[in-house]
């Protein structure tokens, strides 16, 4: 991924938490098709989701993790939509997965 594209992504995702990256990976199949197709109520009980939920300081109420996940999913969609016209999506093929994995790793290490 070139420097300019990385800067654009960094700006679009600057408010993302580890949980946001984890949900993005689920929704776009970066964790495999089985997890992509998993119901949100099953996904939110996984150990990594729970760990990231607890650590996420941007969430006001953690009482309903499914609702939180859907709210985060909407946030992700808005961030991705903001990239329209700024990034050539074909430039992300083969590089976006590594970018997102690296971002998530910074929250889980």
PDB file of C-alpha atoms in Angstrom:
ATOM      1  CA  UNK A   1       0.000   0.000   0.000  1.00  0.00           C
ATOM      2  CA  UNK A   2       1.432   3.352  -0.954  1.00  0.00           C
ATOM      3  CA  UNK A   3       2.010   6.115   1.580  1.00  0.00           C
ATOM      4  CA  UNK A   4      -0.784   8.400   0.301  1.00  0.00           C
ATOM      5  CA  UNK A   5      -3.396   5.647   0.455  1.00  0.00           C
ATOM      6  CA  UNK A   6      -2.301   4.711   3.971  1.00  0.00           C
ATOM      7  CA  UNK A   7      -2.626   8.344   5.075  1.00  0.00           C
ATOM      8  CA  UNK A   8      -6.154   8.547   3.634  1.00  0.00           C
ATOM      9  CA  UNK A   9      -7.151   5.348   5.440  1.00  0.00           C
ATOM     10  CA  UNK A  10      -5.550   6.528   8.672  1.00  0.00           C
ATOM     11  CA  UNK A  11      -7.582   9.738   8.477  1.00  0.00           C
ATOM     12  CA  UNK A  12     -10.852   7.936   7.684  1.00  0.00           C
ATOM     13  CA  UNK A  13     -10.312   5.432  10.494  1.00  0.00           C
ATOM     14  CA  UNK A  14      -8.729   7.769  13.065  1.00  0.00           C
ATOM     15  CA  UNK A  15     -11.580   7.299  15.538  1.00  0.00           C
ATOM     16  CA  UNK A  16     -11.617   3.505  15.194  1.00  0.00           C
ATOM     17  CA  UNK A  17     -11.078   1.319  18.212  1.00  0.00           C
ATOM     18  CA  UNK A  18      -9.842  -2.247  18.192  1.00  0.00           C
ATOM     19  CA  UNK A  19     -13.470  -3.335  18.331  1.00  0.00           C
ATOM     20  CA  UNK A  20     -14.258  -1.326  15.204  1.00  0.00           C
ATOM     21  CA  UNK A  21     -11.451  -3.080  13.318  1.00  0.00           C
ATOM     22  CA  UNK A  22     -12.586  -6.474  14.598  1.00  0.00           C
ATOM     23  CA  UNK A  23     -16.162  -5.867  13.418  1.00  0.00           C
ATOM     24  CA  UNK A  24     -14.903  -4.565  10.069  1.00  0.00           C
ATOM     25  CA  UNK A  25     -12.921  -7.774   9.629  1.00  0.00           C
ATOM     26  CA  UNK A  26     -16.001  -9.872  10.425  1.00  0.00           C
ATOM     27  CA  UNK A  27     -18.306  -7.955   8.115  1.00  0.00           C
ATOM     28  CA  UNK A  28     -15.976  -8.052   5.118  1.00  0.00           C
ATOM     29  CA  UNK A  29     -14.924 -11.687   5.417  1.00  0.00           C
ATOM     30  CA  UNK A  30     -11.385 -11.101   6.666  1.00  0.00           C
ATOM     31  CA  UNK A  31     -11.964 -13.631   9.444  1.00  0.00           C
ATOM     32  CA  UNK A  32     -13.351 -16.251   7.064  1.00  0.00           C
ATOM     33  CA  UNK A  33     -16.778 -16.935   5.634  1.00  0.00           C
ATOM     34  CA  UNK A  34     -17.989 -18.880   8.668  1.00  0.00           C
ATOM     35  CA  UNK A  35     -17.485 -15.877  10.937  1.00  0.00           C
ATOM     36  CA  UNK A  36     -18.752 -13.465   8.286  1.00  0.00           C
ATOM     37  CA  UNK A  37     -22.021 -15.389   8.181  1.00  0.00           C
ATOM     38  CA  UNK A  38     -22.225 -15.744  11.962  1.00  0.00           C
ATOM     39  CA  UNK A  39     -25.154 -14.022  13.639  1.00  0.00           C
ATOM     40  CA  UNK A  40     -24.118 -10.949  15.594  1.00  0.00           C
ATOM     41  CA  UNK A  41     -25.543 -12.418  18.817  1.00  0.00           C
ATOM     42  CA  UNK A  42     -23.061 -15.295  18.479  1.00  0.00           C
ATOM     43  CA  UNK A  43     -20.160 -13.071  17.439  1.00  0.00           C
ATOM     44  CA  UNK A  44     -20.453 -10.753  20.453  1.00  0.00           C
ATOM     45  CA  UNK A  45     -19.870 -13.575  22.940  1.00  0.00           C
ATOM     46  CA  UNK A  46     -16.451 -14.504  21.510  1.00  0.00           C
ATOM     47  CA  UNK A  47     -13.509 -13.885  23.791  1.00  0.00           C
ATOM     48  CA  UNK A  48     -11.778 -11.355  21.509  1.00  0.00           C
ATOM     49  CA  UNK A  49     -14.978  -9.362  21.032  1.00  0.00           C
ATOM     50  CA  UNK A  50     -15.541  -9.278  24.793  1.00  0.00           C
ATOM     51  CA  UNK A  51     -11.940  -8.230  25.464  1.00  0.00           C
ATOM     52  CA  UNK A  52     -12.128  -5.410  22.905  1.00  0.00           C
ATOM     53  CA  UNK A  53     -15.556  -4.356  24.193  1.00  0.00           C
ATOM     54  CA  UNK A  54     -14.221  -3.965  27.724  1.00  0.00           C
ATOM     55  CA  UNK A  55     -11.204  -1.998  26.499  1.00  0.00           C
ATOM     56  CA  UNK A  56     -13.192   0.306  24.186  1.00  0.00           C
ATOM     57  CA  UNK A  57     -13.413   3.705  25.868  1.00  0.00           C
ATOM     58  CA  UNK A  58     -15.729   5.121  23.164  1.00  0.00           C
ATOM     59  CA  UNK A  59     -18.733   3.045  24.250  1.00  0.00           C
ATOM     60  CA  UNK A  60     -21.051   4.711  26.723  1.00  0.00           C
ATOM     61  CA  UNK A  61     -23.082   1.631  27.644  1.00  0.00           C
ATOM     62  CA  UNK A  62     -21.804  -1.907  27.351  1.00  0.00           C
ATOM     63  CA  UNK A  63     -25.070  -3.473  28.516  1.00  0.00           C
ATOM     64  CA  UNK A  64     -26.200  -4.502  25.009  1.00  0.00           C
ATOM     65  CA  UNK A  65     -23.220  -5.752  22.991  1.00  0.00           C
ATOM     66  CA  UNK A  66     -25.384  -6.652  19.968  1.00  0.00           C
ATOM     67  CA  UNK A  67     -26.704  -3.090  19.736  1.00  0.00           C
ATOM     68  CA  UNK A  68     -23.164  -1.796  20.216  1.00  0.00           C
ATOM     69  CA  UNK A  69     -21.929  -4.023  17.388  1.00  0.00           C
ATOM     70  CA  UNK A  70     -24.626  -2.778  15.011  1.00  0.00           C
ATOM     71  CA  UNK A  71     -23.876   0.841  15.947  1.00  0.00           C
ATOM     72  CA  UNK A  72     -20.190   0.190  15.268  1.00  0.00           C
ATOM     73  CA  UNK A  73     -21.108  -1.453  11.959  1.00  0.00           C
ATOM     74  CA  UNK A  74     -22.895   1.757  10.909  1.00  0.00           C
ATOM     75  CA  UNK A  75     -19.843   3.796  11.932  1.00  0.00           C
ATOM     76  CA  UNK A  76     -17.666   1.541   9.764  1.00  0.00           C
ATOM     77  CA  UNK A  77     -19.982   1.948   6.760  1.00  0.00           C
ATOM     78  CA  UNK A  78     -19.830   5.741   7.088  1.00  0.00           C
ATOM     79  CA  UNK A  79     -16.033   5.686   7.282  1.00  0.00           C
ATOM     80  CA  UNK A  80     -15.831   3.471   4.206  1.00  0.00           C
ATOM     81  CA  UNK A  81     -18.275   5.699   2.331  1.00  0.00           C
ATOM     82  CA  UNK A  82     -16.054   8.691   3.130  1.00  0.00           C
ATOM     83  CA  UNK A  83     -13.321   7.029   1.059  1.00  0.00           C
ATOM     84  CA  UNK A  84     -15.415   7.304  -2.108  1.00  0.00           C
ATOM     85  CA  UNK A  85     -13.455   9.333  -4.630  1.00  0.00           C
ATOM     86  CA  UNK A  86     -10.390   9.538  -2.390  1.00  0.00           C
ATOM     87  CA  UNK A  87      -9.054   6.020  -2.827  1.00  0.00           C
ATOM     88  CA  UNK A  88      -9.101   3.783  -5.852  1.00  0.00           C
ATOM     89  CA  UNK A  89     -10.630   0.625  -4.415  1.00  0.00           C
ATOM     90  CA  UNK A  90      -8.572  -1.524  -6.786  1.00  0.00           C
ATOM     91  CA  UNK A  91      -5.461  -0.193  -5.022  1.00  0.00           C
ATOM     92  CA  UNK A  92      -6.695  -1.843  -1.813  1.00  0.00           C
ATOM     93  CA  UNK A  93      -6.926  -5.347  -3.258  1.00  0.00           C
ATOM     94  CA  UNK A  94      -4.393  -7.520  -1.504  1.00  0.00           C
ATOM     95  CA  UNK A  95      -3.329  -4.777   0.925  1.00  0.00           C
ATOM     96  CA  UNK A  96      -6.369  -3.750   2.964  1.00  0.00           C
ATOM     97  CA  UNK A  97      -6.454  -7.016   4.903  1.00  0.00           C
ATOM     98  CA  UNK A  98      -2.878  -6.534   6.127  1.00  0.00           C
ATOM     99  CA  UNK A  99      -3.578  -2.884   6.949  1.00  0.00           C
ATOM    100  CA  UNK A 100      -6.636  -3.763   9.067  1.00  0.00           C
ATOM    101  CA  UNK A 101      -4.911  -6.749  10.725  1.00  0.00           C
ATOM    102  CA  UNK A 102      -1.979  -4.530  11.701  1.00  0.00           C
ATOM    103  CA  UNK A 103      -4.339  -1.937  13.161  1.00  0.00           C
ATOM    104  CA  UNK A 104      -6.172  -4.600  15.180  1.00  0.00           C
ATOM    105  CA  UNK A 105      -2.886  -6.094  16.407  1.00  0.00           C
ATOM    106  CA  UNK A 106      -1.929  -2.731  17.870  1.00  0.00           C
ATOM    107  CA  UNK A 107      -4.961  -3.089  20.183  1.00  0.00           C
ATOM    108  CA  UNK A 108      -4.516  -6.763  21.069  1.00  0.00           C
ATOM    109  CA  UNK A 109      -0.795  -6.859  21.885  1.00  0.00           C
TER     110      UNK A 109
END
